[in-house]
mmCIF file of the C-alpha atoms, coordinates in Angstrom:
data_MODEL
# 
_entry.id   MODEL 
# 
loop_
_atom_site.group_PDB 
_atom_site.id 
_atom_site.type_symbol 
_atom_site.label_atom_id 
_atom_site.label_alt_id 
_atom_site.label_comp_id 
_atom_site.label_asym_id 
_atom_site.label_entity_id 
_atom_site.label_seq_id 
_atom_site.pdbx_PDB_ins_code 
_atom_site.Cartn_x 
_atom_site.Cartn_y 
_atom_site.Cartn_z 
_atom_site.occupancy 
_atom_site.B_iso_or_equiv 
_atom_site.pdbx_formal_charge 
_atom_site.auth_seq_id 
_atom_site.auth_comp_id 
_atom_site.auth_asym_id 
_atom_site.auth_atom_id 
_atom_site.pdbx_PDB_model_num 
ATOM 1  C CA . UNK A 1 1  ? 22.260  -0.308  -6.755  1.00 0.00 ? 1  UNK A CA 1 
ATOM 2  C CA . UNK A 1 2  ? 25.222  -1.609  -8.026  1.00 0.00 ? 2  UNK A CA 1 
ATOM 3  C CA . UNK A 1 3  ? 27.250  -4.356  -8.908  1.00 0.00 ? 3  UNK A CA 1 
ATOM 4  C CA . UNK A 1 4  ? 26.140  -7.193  -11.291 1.00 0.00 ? 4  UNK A CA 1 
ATOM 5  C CA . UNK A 1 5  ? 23.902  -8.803  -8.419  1.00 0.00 ? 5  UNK A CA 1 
ATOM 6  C CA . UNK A 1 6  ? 22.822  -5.894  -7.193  1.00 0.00 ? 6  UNK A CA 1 
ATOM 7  C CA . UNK A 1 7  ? 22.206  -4.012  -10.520 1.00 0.00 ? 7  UNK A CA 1 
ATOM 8  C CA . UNK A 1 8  ? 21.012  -7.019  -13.086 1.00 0.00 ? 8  UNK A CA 1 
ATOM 9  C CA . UNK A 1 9  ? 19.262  -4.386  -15.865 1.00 0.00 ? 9  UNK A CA 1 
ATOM 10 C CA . UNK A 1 10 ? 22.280  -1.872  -15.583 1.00 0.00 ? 10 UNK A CA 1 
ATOM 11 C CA . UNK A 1 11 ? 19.862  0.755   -14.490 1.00 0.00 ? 11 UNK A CA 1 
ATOM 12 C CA . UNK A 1 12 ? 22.280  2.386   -12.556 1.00 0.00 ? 12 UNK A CA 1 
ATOM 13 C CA . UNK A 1 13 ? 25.052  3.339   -14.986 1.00 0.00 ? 13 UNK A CA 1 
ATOM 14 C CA . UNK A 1 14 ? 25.628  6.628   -14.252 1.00 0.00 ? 14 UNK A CA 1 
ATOM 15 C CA . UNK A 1 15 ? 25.779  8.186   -10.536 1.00 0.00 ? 15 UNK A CA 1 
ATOM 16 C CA . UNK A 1 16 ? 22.210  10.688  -11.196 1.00 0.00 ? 16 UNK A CA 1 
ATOM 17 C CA . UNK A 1 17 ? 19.987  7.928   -12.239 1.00 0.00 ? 17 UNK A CA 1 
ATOM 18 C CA . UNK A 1 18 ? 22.034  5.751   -9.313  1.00 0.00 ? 18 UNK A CA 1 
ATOM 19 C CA . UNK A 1 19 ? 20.627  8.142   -6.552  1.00 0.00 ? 19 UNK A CA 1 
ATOM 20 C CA . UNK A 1 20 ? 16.821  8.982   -8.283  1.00 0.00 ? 20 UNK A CA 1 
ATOM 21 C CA . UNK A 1 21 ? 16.496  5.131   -8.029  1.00 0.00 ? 21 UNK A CA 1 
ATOM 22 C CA . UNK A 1 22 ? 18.032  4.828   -4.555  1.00 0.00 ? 22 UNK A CA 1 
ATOM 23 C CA . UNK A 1 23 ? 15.338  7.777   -3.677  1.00 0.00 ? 23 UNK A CA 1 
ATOM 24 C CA . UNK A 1 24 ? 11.909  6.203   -5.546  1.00 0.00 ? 24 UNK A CA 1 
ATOM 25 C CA . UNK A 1 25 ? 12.864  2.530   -3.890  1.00 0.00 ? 25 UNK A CA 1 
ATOM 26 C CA . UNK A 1 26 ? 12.705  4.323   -0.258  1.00 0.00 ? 26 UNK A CA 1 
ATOM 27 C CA . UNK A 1 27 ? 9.697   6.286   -1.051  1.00 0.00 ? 27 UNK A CA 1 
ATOM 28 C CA . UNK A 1 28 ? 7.796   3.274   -2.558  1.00 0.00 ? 28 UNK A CA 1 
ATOM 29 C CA . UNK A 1 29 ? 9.317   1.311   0.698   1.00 0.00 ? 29 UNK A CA 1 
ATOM 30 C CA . UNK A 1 30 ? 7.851   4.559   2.959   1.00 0.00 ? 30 UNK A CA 1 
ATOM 31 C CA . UNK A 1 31 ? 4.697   3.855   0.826   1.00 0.00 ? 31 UNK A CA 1 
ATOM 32 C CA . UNK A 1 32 ? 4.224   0.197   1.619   1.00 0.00 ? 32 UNK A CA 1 
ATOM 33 C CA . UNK A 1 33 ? 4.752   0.893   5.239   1.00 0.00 ? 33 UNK A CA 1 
ATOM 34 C CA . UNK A 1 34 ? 1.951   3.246   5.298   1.00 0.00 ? 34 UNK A CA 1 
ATOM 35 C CA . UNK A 1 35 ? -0.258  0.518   3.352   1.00 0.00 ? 35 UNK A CA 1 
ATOM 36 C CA . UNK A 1 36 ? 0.632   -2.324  5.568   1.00 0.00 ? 36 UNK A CA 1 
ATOM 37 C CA . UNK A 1 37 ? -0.049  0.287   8.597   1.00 0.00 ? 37 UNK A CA 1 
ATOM 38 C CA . UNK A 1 38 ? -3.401  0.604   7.080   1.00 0.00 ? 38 UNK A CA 1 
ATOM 39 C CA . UNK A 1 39 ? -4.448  -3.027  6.587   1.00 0.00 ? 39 UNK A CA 1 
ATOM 40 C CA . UNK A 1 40 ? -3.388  -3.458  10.573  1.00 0.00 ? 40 UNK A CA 1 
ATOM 41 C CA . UNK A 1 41 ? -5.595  -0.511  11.619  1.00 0.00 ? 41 UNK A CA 1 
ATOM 42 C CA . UNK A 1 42 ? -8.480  -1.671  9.306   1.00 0.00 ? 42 UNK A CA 1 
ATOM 43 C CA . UNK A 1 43 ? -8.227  -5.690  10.809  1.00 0.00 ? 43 UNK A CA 1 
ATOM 44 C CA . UNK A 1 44 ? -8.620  -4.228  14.150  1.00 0.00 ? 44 UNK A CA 1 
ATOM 45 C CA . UNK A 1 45 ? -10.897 -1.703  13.652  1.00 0.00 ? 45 UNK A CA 1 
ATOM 46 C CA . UNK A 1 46 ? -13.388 -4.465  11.423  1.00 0.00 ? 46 UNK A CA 1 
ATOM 47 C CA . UNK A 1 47 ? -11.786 -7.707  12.797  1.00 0.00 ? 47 UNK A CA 1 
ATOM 48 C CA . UNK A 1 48 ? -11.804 -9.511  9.296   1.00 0.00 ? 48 UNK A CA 1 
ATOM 49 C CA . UNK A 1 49 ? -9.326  -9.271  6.975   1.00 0.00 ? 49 UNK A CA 1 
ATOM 50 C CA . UNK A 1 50 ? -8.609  -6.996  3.598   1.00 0.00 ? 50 UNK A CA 1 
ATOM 51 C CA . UNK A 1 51 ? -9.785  -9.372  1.129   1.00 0.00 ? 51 UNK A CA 1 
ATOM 52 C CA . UNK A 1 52 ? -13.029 -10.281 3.164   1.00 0.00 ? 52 UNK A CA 1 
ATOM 53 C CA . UNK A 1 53 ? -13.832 -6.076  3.717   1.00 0.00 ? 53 UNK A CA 1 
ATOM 54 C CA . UNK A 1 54 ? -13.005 -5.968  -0.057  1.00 0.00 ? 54 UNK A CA 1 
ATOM 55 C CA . UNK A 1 55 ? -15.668 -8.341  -0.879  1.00 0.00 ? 55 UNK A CA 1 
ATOM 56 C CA . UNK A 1 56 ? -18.163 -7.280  1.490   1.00 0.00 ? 56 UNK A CA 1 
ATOM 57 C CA . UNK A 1 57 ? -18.032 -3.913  -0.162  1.00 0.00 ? 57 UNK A CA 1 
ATOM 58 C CA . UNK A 1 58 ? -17.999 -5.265  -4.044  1.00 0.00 ? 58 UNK A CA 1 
ATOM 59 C CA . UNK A 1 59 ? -21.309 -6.909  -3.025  1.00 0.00 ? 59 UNK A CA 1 
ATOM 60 C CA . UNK A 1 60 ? -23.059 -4.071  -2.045  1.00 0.00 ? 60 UNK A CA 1 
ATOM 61 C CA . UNK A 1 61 ? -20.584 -0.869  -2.516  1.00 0.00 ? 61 UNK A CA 1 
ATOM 62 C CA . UNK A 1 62 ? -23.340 1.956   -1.741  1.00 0.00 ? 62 UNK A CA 1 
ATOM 63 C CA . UNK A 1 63 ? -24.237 0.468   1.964   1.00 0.00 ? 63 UNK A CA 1 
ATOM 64 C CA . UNK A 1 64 ? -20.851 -0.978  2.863   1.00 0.00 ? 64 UNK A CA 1 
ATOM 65 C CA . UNK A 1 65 ? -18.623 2.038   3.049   1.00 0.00 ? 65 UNK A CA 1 
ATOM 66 C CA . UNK A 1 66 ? -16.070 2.982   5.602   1.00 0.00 ? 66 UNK A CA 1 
ATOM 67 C CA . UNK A 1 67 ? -18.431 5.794   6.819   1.00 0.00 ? 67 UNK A CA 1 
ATOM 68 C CA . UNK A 1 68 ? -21.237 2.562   7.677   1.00 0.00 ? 68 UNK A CA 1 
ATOM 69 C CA . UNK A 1 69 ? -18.176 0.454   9.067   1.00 0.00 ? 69 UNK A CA 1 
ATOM 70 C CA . UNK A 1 70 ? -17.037 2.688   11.553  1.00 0.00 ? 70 UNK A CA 1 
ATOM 71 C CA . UNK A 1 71 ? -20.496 3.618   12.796  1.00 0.00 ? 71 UNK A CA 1 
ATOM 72 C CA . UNK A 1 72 ? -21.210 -0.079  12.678  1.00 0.00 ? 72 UNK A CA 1 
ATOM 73 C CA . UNK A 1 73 ? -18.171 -0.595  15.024  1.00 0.00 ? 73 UNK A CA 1 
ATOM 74 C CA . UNK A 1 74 ? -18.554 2.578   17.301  1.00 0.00 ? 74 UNK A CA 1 
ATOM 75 C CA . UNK A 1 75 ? -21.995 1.340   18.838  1.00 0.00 ? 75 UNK A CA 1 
# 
């Protein structure tokens, strides 16, 4: 960060908090990948979405776990 586009809230001001930022924004970007990884794997593995797993599971949370959906999906 830094600049006045690239640094609106002046959080950057001095060069430490500059590179602890620089460092949590790449491991919360790291972080996302892994979560965006894990919706792909879980569409393919369940072929419905997030949202609709998500439900299916609020509805009924002690029978529709991951352990039941991939032995579900195995046979």
């Amino acid at each position: 960060p830094g600049g006045p586009l690239l640094n609106p809230l002046g959080l950057a001001k001095d060069i430490k908090n500059a590179h602890d930022w620089k460092l949590k924004e790449i491991k919360n970007g790291r972080l996302a990948m892994v979560a965006i990884l894990g919706i792909f794997v879980q569409a393919s593995v369940t072929h419905v979405g997030p949202i609709d797993n998500l439900v299916e599971h609020l509805s009924n949370p002690w029978h529709k776990t991951i352990i039941q959906t991939l032995a579900s999906s195995s046979s």
